[in-house]
Amino acid sequence: MSNVPEMYGSLVFNDKVMRTKLPKDVYKALHKTIEKNTHLEVDIANAVAVAMKEWAVENGATHFTHWFQPLTGFTAEKHDSFISPTENGGVLMEFSGKELIKGEPDASSFPSGGLRATCEARGYTAWDPTSPAFIKDGTLCIPTAFCSYSGEALDKKTPLLRSMDALSKEATKLLHLIGNTAVDSVVTTVGPEQEYFLINKEDFAKRRDLVFTGRTLLGSPAPKGQEMEDHYFGMLKTRVSEYMKDLDAELWKLGIPAKTKHNEVAPCQHELAPIFDTTNVAVDHNQLTMEMMKKVAERHGYVCLLHEKPFAGINGSGKHNNWSMSTNTGVNLLDPGKTPAENTQFLVFLAAVIKAVDDYADLMRLSVASAGNDHRLGANEAPPAIISIFLGDELTAVIESIEKDEFFHTSENVSMEMGANVIPHFTRDTTDRNRTSPFAFTGNKFEFRSLGSSASVAGPNTYLNTAVAEVLSQFTAKLEGTPADQMEKAIHDLIRDTIIAHKRVIFNGNGYSEEWVEEAEKRGLYNLRSTPEVLPKFLDAKNIELFTKHGVYTEAEMHSRHEIKLEKYCKTLHIEGKTLQSMLYQEFMPAVAKYIDSLAASITARKAACASISCGSVEKQLEKISGLYEELAVLAEKLDAAVAEAEAMEDLEALATFYHETVIGAMEAARKVADEIEVYMPEDFMPYPTYTDMLFYV
Ligand code: ADP
Ligand code: MG
């Protein structure tokens, strides 16, 4: 990987390739489609297809696929080869504009949440020219949107693109109104920081819980966890470093700008961050990054765990969604500049985001809800379930001065004195970091920190874009018709009124503290702790109104997504319950029984060898383990009963609540006793690798 610039994007049909491969007029027409969202003519598509195929074949591809993101949250692909037989028994490599633009996968086995009956299996994939095609594993992958025969979105990309359009439209309108008429469009940008665990392949294969659920359902903590704080940013182990280098190279080839990598807080936990891109591309890239993390891990004898909470007692994994808005004239609308108090445009957009997050806090929370993420939010390792905004000292002071109609004195840049002359002096950032805030302003962007590590970032960004688009449209409605000479005052009043109405969502303190929970309740903020509690909010009238007004989801699409989310939660918990049963009955309890028998046999043998021998300590051990074993057996039966009861339930919302309130409790109770027994179990009696094996011998 000596020549990074040469390697970078070498498997991507990017602008550089298009420029050299496409006839000039075709290149121009395609560019117009990408930039201005215009319709693409068939002859242009044909010409692009020819060039794309030529380039792909030159780079070793034999197949093509429409790559899409169904509502499973994963990506899907069905490969077709380019071959087309000739009369003389040979083949030609062919690919048409029609094949590029449209695909027809049998859609019946993807979740549709009732949008499509199984008998109407037809679904379509449609080329998204705004995300470049790429080659993966000898296949030309064409990013596509996926919809049903009747046009409803069956994927995550379509609503995301719609939300980006909505935001662009509303932001542009407002910018024109406040005097910035040079802007034609606004994009949202995203840089997702991705956390993950690496463990040895052999250990993974021996743990049914990891294989079936991605997290450990049993296992007592190793003697050491993360308390020494020696892993975060620590030196990379050689093997891990080799993995990361290999991963970087694979991502770079795909044009994914992987930038930062480091060890995270928990043992075996790491993070990768790319340089931000437009939201659509960033979402595709994040899906590819997760896929590559898993693929490259295999080559290095690892398994990459992306679950939000693979191990109890140490941190789980999240994803930080850095988000901003940028004009086509190259201005980041959330960049305060040197004097934020005088930057009206910035303050308008800042106020809009604050209001959007407050008005739609339920949606923000919902966008990150999953069975896996429930283990993190509010568990003092990830932001709390309460959605609030961190602004930092300077912006808070700016906002307070606006609220009170006072003049704001720009704080002087504070120069950092490290007390040693050899260290270069630098100016201090005006915002400190606050790791406990779910939605933090970090200089020129917001960082939404509540996302789970395994989930697609499409949903949270779709919701956020739409909520902000809505507030921008409200702002426009307020300001429209204001005479030019009163506009400045009207904007000022709008910012002030918005801040007064929504400052309750701003919180710069410690989000992990109990006081904040109480304070948030007083402020009337939501504290929606679990997925079953938050999911029904999706269908609240105000949320249906939001998404349908901006054309992001139809009401039918919302109902389908609601059902899919509920189903996914229930299925996840069902699999976890069954997996724990199987581990208890087929692996752990027989192992404990064997150990009990061996203790009993040892007592008998010792007494037979010497009648006067004292076996007190062994007897005590036998008594203790036997007692715990009996306790565990009772709890295992309770788990059986809970799982059986769940299996008999029909109503999805009630079922989700039952899983949350009863099945999880039954699982945790059984685990608690099993983990207690594990502490006393000799290693060679353990039927699967322990936390110590998995986390400290990688
Ligand atoms: P921090 O260390 O404060 O988290 P970084 O500069 O390391 O900030 O950025 C973290 C992530 O935020 C990176 O992926 C980066 O590309 C992304 N980012 C920076 N600016 C923007 C922006 N304007 N929009 C979206 N993401 C951004
Ligand atoms: Mg960060």
XYZ file of C-alpha atoms and ligand atoms in Angstrom:
726
model
C 0.000 0.000 0.000
C 2.840 2.250 -0.852
C 0.932 4.590 -3.111
C -2.184 5.701 -1.309
C -3.275 8.387 -3.806
C -3.138 5.783 -6.578
C -5.005 3.210 -4.540
C -7.627 5.635 -3.253
C -10.918 5.172 -5.085
C -9.353 2.681 -7.525
C -12.484 0.508 -7.313
C -14.933 3.403 -7.686
C -16.610 4.690 -10.821
C -16.020 8.228 -9.620
C -15.906 11.605 -11.255
C -12.314 11.138 -12.381
C -13.134 7.884 -14.165
C -16.324 9.307 -15.642
C -14.429 12.248 -17.051
C -12.026 9.992 -18.926
C -14.470 7.234 -19.905
C -17.597 9.129 -20.896
C -18.137 11.170 -24.072
C -18.232 14.835 -23.104
C -21.967 15.369 -23.685
C -22.831 12.221 -21.750
C -20.620 13.284 -18.871
C -22.317 16.684 -18.810
C -25.824 15.219 -18.893
C -25.026 12.782 -16.084
C -23.460 15.521 -14.038
C -26.563 17.627 -14.418
C -28.654 14.729 -13.153
C -26.426 14.295 -10.133
C -26.162 17.982 -9.264
C -29.650 19.154 -10.099
C -31.680 16.007 -9.631
C -32.933 16.049 -13.204
C -34.344 13.113 -15.144
C -31.859 10.892 -16.992
C -32.587 10.062 -20.659
C -32.305 6.468 -21.919
C -29.557 7.122 -24.446
C -27.446 8.734 -21.733
C -28.027 5.745 -19.466
C -26.968 3.415 -22.274
C -23.766 5.335 -22.829
C -23.001 5.363 -19.098
C -23.682 1.626 -18.888
C -21.220 0.854 -21.676
C -18.487 2.905 -20.034
C -19.227 1.509 -16.605
C -19.050 -2.073 -17.837
C -15.826 -1.442 -19.735
C -14.230 0.050 -16.656
C -15.555 -2.715 -14.392
C -14.287 -5.508 -16.668
C -10.878 -3.826 -16.908
C -10.813 -3.938 -13.129
C -11.623 -7.623 -12.932
C -15.410 -7.568 -12.509
C -17.470 -10.351 -14.077
C -20.824 -9.569 -12.451
C -23.007 -6.624 -11.577
C -25.551 -6.119 -8.853
C -28.073 -3.551 -7.764
C -26.901 -2.880 -4.241
C -29.699 -1.740 -1.934
C -30.689 -1.273 1.699
C -33.884 -3.116 2.600
C -35.571 -2.555 5.929
C -33.534 -5.312 7.564
C -30.930 -2.596 8.171
C -28.379 -4.597 6.174
C -27.493 -4.343 2.511
C -28.714 -6.716 -0.175
C -27.323 -7.758 -3.529
C -28.160 -10.294 -6.233
C -25.401 -10.893 -8.725
C -25.871 -11.185 -12.490
C -22.966 -11.858 -14.779
C -22.256 -9.643 -17.769
C -22.082 -12.632 -20.095
C -24.263 -12.877 -23.143
C -23.762 -15.972 -25.389
C -22.803 -15.505 -29.032
C -23.764 -17.712 -31.980
C -20.344 -19.302 -32.269
C -20.450 -20.639 -28.718
C -18.528 -17.813 -27.091
C -19.701 -14.982 -24.861
C -19.736 -11.217 -24.944
C -19.648 -9.061 -21.870
C -22.745 -6.872 -22.038
C -24.535 -4.374 -19.872
C -27.347 -2.069 -20.972
C -28.740 1.218 -19.796
C -31.925 -0.592 -18.830
C -29.987 -2.949 -16.577
C -28.210 0.019 -15.044
C -31.355 2.017 -14.320
C -33.745 -0.642 -13.152
C -33.646 -4.042 -11.477
C -36.406 -6.409 -10.478
C -35.417 -8.458 -7.474
C -38.050 -10.812 -6.092
C -39.022 -8.708 -3.120
C -41.170 -11.190 -1.256
C -38.595 -12.157 1.335
C -37.675 -8.667 2.480
C -39.595 -7.079 5.321
C -42.346 -4.784 4.107
C -44.436 -4.413 7.253
C -47.646 -5.230 5.439
C -46.934 -2.897 2.505
C -46.756 -5.758 0.097
C -48.599 -9.051 0.271
C -46.323 -12.017 -0.435
C -48.282 -12.757 -3.596
C -47.280 -9.369 -4.996
C -43.626 -10.181 -5.013
C -42.574 -7.645 -7.588
C -40.182 -4.987 -6.381
C -37.947 -2.589 -8.234
C -34.498 -1.243 -7.651
C -33.649 2.091 -9.252
C -30.175 3.526 -9.788
C -29.132 6.346 -7.452
C -26.584 8.267 -9.527
C -25.691 10.472 -6.541
C -23.777 7.608 -4.901
C -20.969 6.283 -7.111
C -20.861 2.660 -8.302
C -17.981 0.510 -7.054
C -16.426 -2.921 -7.423
C -16.573 -5.338 -4.524
C -15.401 -8.907 -4.747
C -15.414 -8.992 -8.567
C -18.876 -7.474 -8.810
C -19.861 -4.043 -10.066
C -22.167 -2.693 -7.332
C -24.704 -0.068 -8.355
C -26.247 1.800 -5.410
C -30.008 1.697 -5.825
C -33.270 2.594 -4.140
C -35.774 -0.214 -3.590
C -39.545 0.130 -3.923
C -42.659 -1.977 -4.294
C -44.697 -2.518 -7.449
C -46.989 0.295 -6.348
C -44.111 2.674 -5.622
C -43.842 2.546 -1.821
C -40.324 2.745 -0.467
C -39.157 -0.629 0.860
C -35.732 0.628 1.801
C -33.805 3.159 3.848
C -32.254 5.107 1.003
C -35.451 6.427 -0.594
C -36.790 8.276 2.474
C -33.284 9.550 3.210
C -33.007 11.071 -0.267
C -36.496 12.527 0.131
C -35.505 14.087 3.473
C -32.389 15.608 1.922
C -34.554 17.122 -0.815
C -36.978 18.497 1.777
C -34.211 20.107 3.767
C -32.563 21.540 0.664
C -35.840 23.050 -0.499
C -36.741 24.621 2.853
C -33.226 25.825 3.654
C -32.823 27.431 0.242
C -36.175 29.187 0.537
C -35.282 30.596 3.921
C -31.796 31.642 2.812
C -33.280 33.583 -0.090
C -35.719 35.256 2.254
C -32.998 36.394 4.636
C -30.960 37.793 1.788
C -28.615 35.012 0.710
C -29.871 34.637 -2.844
C -26.713 33.065 -4.269
C -27.610 29.649 -2.879
C -29.352 27.077 -5.130
C -29.286 24.042 -2.875
C -28.217 22.799 0.539
C -26.889 19.344 1.390
C -26.603 17.705 4.755
C -23.241 16.196 5.592
C -22.423 13.289 7.880
C -19.281 11.790 9.373
C -20.130 8.659 11.380
C -17.570 7.439 13.921
C -17.882 3.665 14.181
C -17.012 1.566 17.245
C -16.415 -2.192 17.146
C -14.914 -5.159 18.994
C -12.446 -7.717 17.669
C -12.271 -11.182 19.203
C -10.640 -14.416 18.109
C -12.552 -16.442 15.552
C -12.171 -19.692 17.544
C -13.712 -18.145 20.656
C -16.605 -16.738 18.678
C -17.408 -20.095 17.073
C -17.681 -21.747 20.494
C -20.228 -19.251 21.839
C -23.814 -19.837 20.704
C -24.873 -16.489 22.119
C -22.381 -14.604 19.955
C -23.228 -16.689 16.906
C -26.994 -16.284 17.248
C -27.395 -12.903 18.924
C -24.108 -11.033 18.588
C -23.826 -10.571 22.361
C -22.955 -12.704 25.354
C -25.993 -13.825 27.348
C -23.884 -15.497 30.026
C -20.432 -14.835 31.401
C -19.057 -13.408 34.580
C -16.746 -10.426 34.183
C -13.015 -11.058 33.957
C -11.018 -10.042 37.044
C -9.996 -6.951 35.123
C -12.286 -4.801 33.029
C -11.704 -1.260 31.799
C -11.088 0.285 35.234
C -7.382 0.875 34.676
C -8.231 3.045 31.653
C -5.255 1.529 29.900
C -6.885 0.639 26.601
C -8.322 3.972 25.419
C -5.950 5.444 22.826
C -3.443 2.795 23.947
C -0.721 1.328 21.773
C -2.151 -0.923 19.065
C -1.206 -4.590 19.293
C 0.688 -5.727 16.205
C -2.068 -8.043 15.024
C -4.760 -5.395 15.553
C -2.614 -2.838 13.767
C -2.205 -5.218 10.808
C -5.974 -5.587 10.716
C -6.527 -1.844 10.771
C -4.005 -1.249 7.984
C -5.650 -3.883 5.849
C -9.082 -2.397 6.595
C -7.916 1.127 5.708
C -6.580 -0.138 2.385
C -9.838 -1.906 1.507
C -11.871 1.176 2.428
C -9.584 3.542 0.544
C -9.906 1.429 -2.593
C -13.656 1.890 -2.278
C -13.205 5.643 -1.976
C -14.161 5.639 1.701
C -12.026 8.295 3.397
C -11.144 6.339 6.553
C -9.167 8.852 8.570
C -8.865 8.118 12.268
C -8.396 4.852 14.131
C -7.742 4.128 17.765
C -8.359 1.814 20.680
C -11.568 2.531 22.566
C -12.371 2.351 26.278
C -13.184 -1.365 26.636
C -10.630 -4.138 26.086
C -10.726 -5.326 22.439
C -12.763 -2.272 21.466
C -11.711 0.055 18.664
C -13.008 2.958 16.591
C -12.780 4.114 13.012
C -13.843 7.539 11.712
C -14.021 8.657 8.092
C -13.933 12.199 6.765
C -17.509 13.426 6.356
C -19.408 13.352 3.087
C -22.906 14.148 1.853
C -25.379 12.182 3.943
C -26.419 9.811 1.191
C -22.862 8.814 0.389
C -21.884 8.700 4.071
C -24.738 6.270 4.785
C -23.705 3.984 1.926
C -20.105 4.187 3.049
C -20.969 3.357 6.634
C -22.823 0.226 5.491
C -19.790 -0.753 3.404
C -17.443 0.017 6.288
C -19.336 -2.330 8.602
C -19.265 -5.028 5.927
C -15.526 -4.586 5.346
C -14.819 -4.612 9.078
C -16.353 -8.082 9.195
C -14.734 -9.364 5.999
C -11.239 -8.163 6.795
C -11.559 -9.569 10.332
C -11.974 -13.058 8.896
C -8.677 -12.767 7.037
C -6.931 -11.938 10.312
C -8.452 -14.717 12.388
C -10.842 -12.336 14.110
C -14.559 -11.809 14.263
C -15.703 -8.193 14.328
C -18.614 -7.623 16.727
C -20.823 -4.663 15.904
C -23.474 -5.355 18.552
C -24.252 -2.457 20.917
C -23.477 -4.492 24.029
C -21.458 -7.639 23.360
C -20.153 -7.911 26.933
C -21.701 -7.065 30.290
C -19.735 -4.876 32.677
C -17.662 -3.050 30.081
C -18.642 -0.390 27.556
C -20.723 -1.237 24.552
C -20.356 0.246 21.079
C -22.029 3.243 19.518
C -21.784 5.442 16.535
C -21.358 9.212 16.652
C -23.266 10.889 13.859
C -21.545 14.202 13.080
C -24.033 16.261 11.107
C -24.168 19.644 9.430
C -25.659 21.528 6.485
C -23.706 23.012 3.605
C -24.746 25.320 0.764
C -23.796 24.674 -2.848
C -21.703 27.846 -2.532
C -19.545 25.989 -0.018
C -20.724 27.519 3.259
C -21.195 25.320 6.321
C -24.376 26.756 7.829
C -23.376 25.623 11.312
C -19.997 27.303 11.229
C -20.229 30.187 13.724
C -17.157 31.947 12.354
C -15.073 34.159 14.629
C -18.012 36.211 15.909
C -21.077 33.998 16.232
C -23.111 36.784 17.840
C -22.901 38.774 14.610
C -23.466 35.825 12.311
C -27.227 36.028 11.773
C -27.372 33.256 9.204
C -25.606 30.888 11.594
C -27.892 31.858 14.467
C -31.019 31.258 12.388
C -29.908 27.736 11.485
C -28.674 27.031 14.996
C -32.052 28.118 16.394
C -33.779 25.901 13.830
C -31.812 22.834 14.926
C -32.502 23.569 18.604
C -36.219 23.860 17.953
C -36.274 20.777 15.724
C -34.563 18.629 18.345
C -36.913 19.894 21.056
C -40.107 19.569 18.993
C -39.157 16.112 17.756
C -37.145 14.733 20.681
C -39.402 11.679 20.629
C -38.358 10.980 17.042
C -34.683 11.531 17.787
C -34.936 8.996 20.592
C -36.945 6.649 18.420
C -34.415 6.828 15.616
C -31.817 5.139 17.812
C -34.104 2.653 19.569
C -33.291 -1.038 19.291
C -33.063 -4.044 21.555
C -29.277 -3.776 21.442
C -29.092 -0.050 22.098
C -31.455 -0.329 25.094
C -28.487 -1.789 26.976
C -26.492 1.404 26.499
C -28.745 4.438 26.649
C -28.965 5.582 30.200
C -26.423 3.072 31.431
C -23.741 5.684 32.166
C -21.552 4.707 29.264
C -23.620 6.299 26.519
C -25.776 9.417 26.533
C -28.973 9.117 28.548
C -32.308 8.311 26.939
C -33.258 11.968 27.571
C -32.588 13.988 24.431
C -30.875 17.314 25.174
C -28.423 19.630 23.441
C -24.946 20.655 24.574
C -23.893 24.052 23.234
C -20.765 24.836 25.223
C -19.960 28.024 27.105
C -19.501 30.522 24.326
C -22.625 29.711 22.348
C -24.657 29.476 25.522
C -23.476 32.960 26.425
C -24.351 34.207 22.932
C -27.798 32.709 23.219
C -28.337 34.146 26.672
C -27.390 37.607 25.484
C -29.862 37.318 22.600
C -32.542 36.152 24.981
C -31.935 39.151 27.255
C -31.381 41.566 24.371
C -27.912 42.413 25.642
C -24.784 43.095 23.666
C -22.490 40.089 23.484
C -18.771 40.602 24.035
C -16.786 38.098 22.016
C -14.520 36.147 24.284
C -10.872 36.552 23.442
C -9.207 33.416 22.130
C -7.594 31.828 25.123
C -4.017 30.885 24.452
C -2.956 27.617 26.031
C 0.111 27.812 28.232
C 1.490 24.364 28.879
C 4.282 25.669 31.087
C 7.050 24.428 28.868
C 8.583 26.666 26.249
C 9.357 23.915 23.771
C 5.659 23.155 23.317
C 4.103 25.334 20.643
C 1.312 27.560 21.927
C -2.107 27.097 20.395
C -5.484 28.645 20.940
C -8.059 26.795 22.950
C -11.324 25.588 21.370
C -14.289 27.629 22.451
C -16.309 24.516 23.255
C -15.036 21.903 25.636
C -16.067 18.300 25.095
C -19.015 16.802 26.847
C -19.198 13.064 26.385
C -22.457 12.728 28.273
C -24.616 14.787 25.920
C -26.703 13.047 23.261
C -26.602 15.988 20.878
C -23.520 18.133 21.199
C -22.381 21.160 19.261
C -18.724 20.510 18.408
C -17.442 23.643 16.738
C -19.120 23.611 13.330
C -21.438 20.596 13.445
C -23.676 18.692 15.797
C -22.659 15.282 17.017
C -25.634 12.987 17.641
C -24.116 10.443 19.980
C -26.951 8.081 20.838
C -26.743 5.865 17.791
C -26.076 2.157 18.204
C -23.041 0.641 16.536
C -24.822 -1.926 14.385
C -27.666 0.149 12.995
C -27.776 1.950 9.673
C -27.387 5.708 10.122
C -30.061 6.303 7.478
C -32.974 6.487 9.936
C -31.564 9.049 12.386
C -30.495 11.308 9.522
C -33.839 10.972 7.753
C -35.644 12.068 10.926
C -33.208 14.857 11.708
C -33.262 16.271 8.178
C -37.043 16.236 8.113
C -37.466 17.808 11.546
C -35.067 20.618 10.628
C -36.769 21.071 7.233
C -40.079 21.501 9.048
C -38.744 24.166 11.408
C -37.112 26.006 8.505
C -40.455 26.041 6.713
C -42.077 27.455 9.860
C -39.412 30.162 9.991
C -40.071 31.024 6.358
C -43.798 31.266 7.030
C -43.080 33.665 9.927
C -40.776 35.906 7.937
C -42.552 35.907 4.587
C -44.130 39.220 3.716
C -41.969 41.221 6.123
C -41.016 44.554 4.507
C -37.299 44.787 3.730
C -36.642 47.551 6.254
C -38.098 45.469 9.071
C -36.511 42.142 8.109
C -33.474 42.469 10.344
C -35.592 43.035 13.412
C -38.002 40.273 12.420
C -35.114 37.788 12.143
C -33.714 38.917 15.463
C -37.111 38.471 17.135
C -37.540 35.068 15.551
C -34.194 33.885 16.915
C -34.959 35.307 20.367
C -38.466 33.851 20.548
C -37.231 30.454 19.393
C -34.527 30.417 22.037
C -36.924 31.402 24.792
C -39.396 28.719 23.741
C -36.846 25.922 23.396
C -33.990 26.598 25.794
C -35.317 23.811 28.019
C -33.627 21.325 25.692
C -30.197 22.913 26.235
C -28.147 21.274 28.963
C -24.400 21.679 29.376
C -24.007 19.641 32.574
C -23.407 15.987 33.367
C -25.980 13.903 31.513
C -25.111 10.818 33.585
C -26.221 12.335 36.870
C -29.408 11.596 38.804
C -30.028 15.333 39.170
C -30.355 15.640 35.426
C -33.073 12.988 35.341
C -35.044 14.993 37.904
C -34.305 18.314 36.265
C -35.292 16.991 32.819
C -38.592 15.827 34.228
C -39.220 19.291 35.638
C -38.433 20.774 32.238
C -40.970 18.438 30.667
C -38.463 16.548 28.526
C -39.082 12.957 27.499
C -37.231 10.169 29.242
C -38.183 7.190 27.110
C -36.046 4.407 28.460
C -36.921 1.405 26.349
C -37.737 0.546 22.764
C -41.305 -0.680 23.439
C -41.970 2.569 25.285
C -40.743 4.790 22.469
C -41.848 2.980 19.298
C -45.581 3.840 19.461
C -44.678 7.560 19.359
C -43.820 7.149 15.692
C -47.487 7.125 14.805
C -48.424 10.202 16.864
C -50.430 12.640 14.764
C -47.695 15.292 14.854
C -45.120 12.857 13.489
C -47.357 11.546 10.720
C -48.074 15.173 9.833
C -44.342 15.920 9.731
C -43.287 13.112 7.423
C -46.266 13.239 5.079
C -46.115 17.028 4.747
C -42.514 16.848 3.539
C -43.079 13.809 1.350
C -40.575 11.696 3.271
C -42.912 8.823 4.182
C -46.503 8.182 3.197
C -48.742 7.191 6.063
C -48.725 3.612 4.768
C -44.915 3.636 4.747
C -44.921 4.832 8.351
C -47.241 2.051 9.459
C -45.041 -0.464 7.703
C -41.907 0.839 9.373
C -43.557 0.851 12.754
C -44.557 -2.762 12.350
C -41.095 -3.776 11.162
C -39.437 -2.098 14.137
C -41.767 -3.815 16.578
C -41.280 -7.154 14.860
C -37.540 -6.781 14.845
C -37.488 -6.004 18.556
C -39.650 -9.018 19.378
C -37.740 -11.387 17.113
C -34.431 -10.266 18.605
C -35.652 -10.935 22.129
C -37.194 -14.224 21.084
C -33.907 -15.435 19.637
C -32.071 -14.263 22.749
C -34.495 -16.119 25.029
C -34.218 -19.334 23.015
C -30.447 -19.065 22.790
C -30.116 -18.631 26.521
C -32.369 -21.653 27.097
C -30.204 -23.742 24.796
C -26.996 -22.636 26.467
C -28.359 -23.300 29.923
C -29.883 -26.716 29.257
C -27.467 -28.058 26.696
C -24.200 -26.563 27.839
C -23.931 -24.769 31.135
C -26.166 -26.781 33.460
C -24.769 -30.173 32.306
C -21.276 -28.767 32.890
C -22.220 -27.662 36.406
C -23.835 -31.046 37.069
C -20.640 -32.743 35.973
C -18.621 -30.598 38.312
C -21.031 -31.365 41.171
C -20.686 -35.077 40.416
C -16.946 -34.811 40.372
C -16.967 -33.103 43.778
C -19.226 -35.833 45.160
C -17.049 -38.554 43.621
C -13.977 -36.932 45.044
C -15.476 -36.934 48.560
C -16.463 -40.608 48.244
C -13.052 -41.565 46.893
C -11.192 -39.684 49.583
C -13.300 -41.201 52.348
C -12.815 -44.680 50.850
C -9.074 -44.141 50.766
C -8.907 -42.973 54.338
C -11.948 -43.115 56.611
C -10.652 -40.528 59.031
C -9.926 -37.902 56.330
C -11.698 -34.571 56.632
C -13.477 -33.389 53.474
C -15.075 -30.311 55.000
C -14.037 -27.769 52.416
C -14.965 -29.959 49.468
C -18.309 -30.701 51.105
C -18.878 -26.996 51.594
C -18.078 -26.345 47.948
C -20.417 -29.158 46.922
C -23.179 -27.711 49.041
C -22.713 -24.221 47.651
C -22.627 -25.223 43.978
C -25.518 -27.667 44.407
C -27.575 -24.945 46.066
C -26.856 -22.490 43.270
C -27.557 -25.174 40.702
C -31.012 -25.741 42.183
C -31.656 -22.000 42.119
C -30.557 -21.823 38.504
C -32.790 -24.743 37.526
C -35.821 -22.931 38.967
C -34.915 -19.701 37.136
C -34.386 -21.604 33.895
C -37.908 -22.969 34.216
C -39.218 -19.457 34.762
C -37.470 -18.420 31.574
C -39.093 -21.362 29.764
C -42.488 -20.212 30.967
C -41.884 -16.596 29.922
C -40.692 -17.602 26.449
C -43.665 -19.939 26.043
C -46.073 -17.202 27.102
C -44.522 -14.807 24.602
C -44.812 -17.369 21.830
C -48.553 -17.555 22.445
C -49.098 -13.781 22.222
C -50.400 -12.123 19.063
C -50.599 -8.362 19.549
C -47.202 -6.946 18.586
C -47.182 -3.928 20.895
C -48.230 -6.005 23.885
C -45.664 -8.626 22.948
C -42.841 -6.076 22.792
C -43.811 -4.799 26.231
C -43.957 -8.362 27.555
C -40.478 -9.095 26.251
C -39.214 -5.934 27.852
C -40.938 -6.359 31.189
C -40.893 -10.107 31.663
C -38.591 -12.050 29.343
C -35.586 -9.763 29.803
C -36.058 -9.964 33.568
C -36.187 -13.762 33.437
C -33.035 -13.851 31.328
C -31.191 -11.516 33.665
C -32.228 -13.445 36.771
C -30.950 -16.724 35.339
C -27.777 -15.082 34.140
C -27.047 -13.636 37.552
C -26.961 -17.052 39.217
C -25.146 -18.720 36.321
C -22.451 -16.046 36.439
C -22.106 -16.576 40.168
C -21.572 -20.298 39.631
C -19.054 -19.592 36.858
C -16.753 -17.867 39.336
C -16.298 -21.234 41.108
C -16.132 -23.431 38.028
C -12.766 -24.963 37.131
C -11.739 -23.839 33.675
C -11.729 -27.311 32.138
C -15.364 -27.786 33.120
C -16.464 -24.633 31.269
C -18.253 -25.530 28.033
C -17.322 -22.315 26.219
C -14.695 -19.547 26.402
C -14.984 -17.134 29.329
C -14.743 -13.347 29.349
C -11.102 -13.731 30.345
C -10.403 -15.962 27.330
C -12.262 -13.712 24.926
C -11.143 -10.278 26.059
C -7.589 -10.724 27.224
C -5.961 -13.207 24.840
C -6.646 -11.504 21.517
P -14.112 15.469 17.067
O -12.732 14.973 17.351
O -14.523 16.701 17.774
O -15.155 14.396 17.142
P -13.332 15.494 14.324
O -12.779 16.662 13.592
O -12.433 14.394 14.625
O -14.065 16.023 15.587
O -14.541 14.975 13.500
C -15.286 13.875 13.840
C -16.097 13.543 12.613
O -16.885 14.674 12.253
C -15.258 13.201 11.388
O -15.859 12.127 10.736
C -15.356 14.468 10.585
O -15.148 14.258 9.220
C -16.776 14.872 10.871
N -17.086 16.251 10.474
C -16.297 17.342 10.501
N -16.930 18.403 9.958
C -18.168 17.977 9.586
C -19.306 18.589 8.963
N -19.301 19.855 8.599
N -20.388 17.809 8.744
C -20.403 16.532 9.103
N -19.385 15.907 9.688
C -18.282 16.610 9.931
Mg -16.187 12.723 18.093
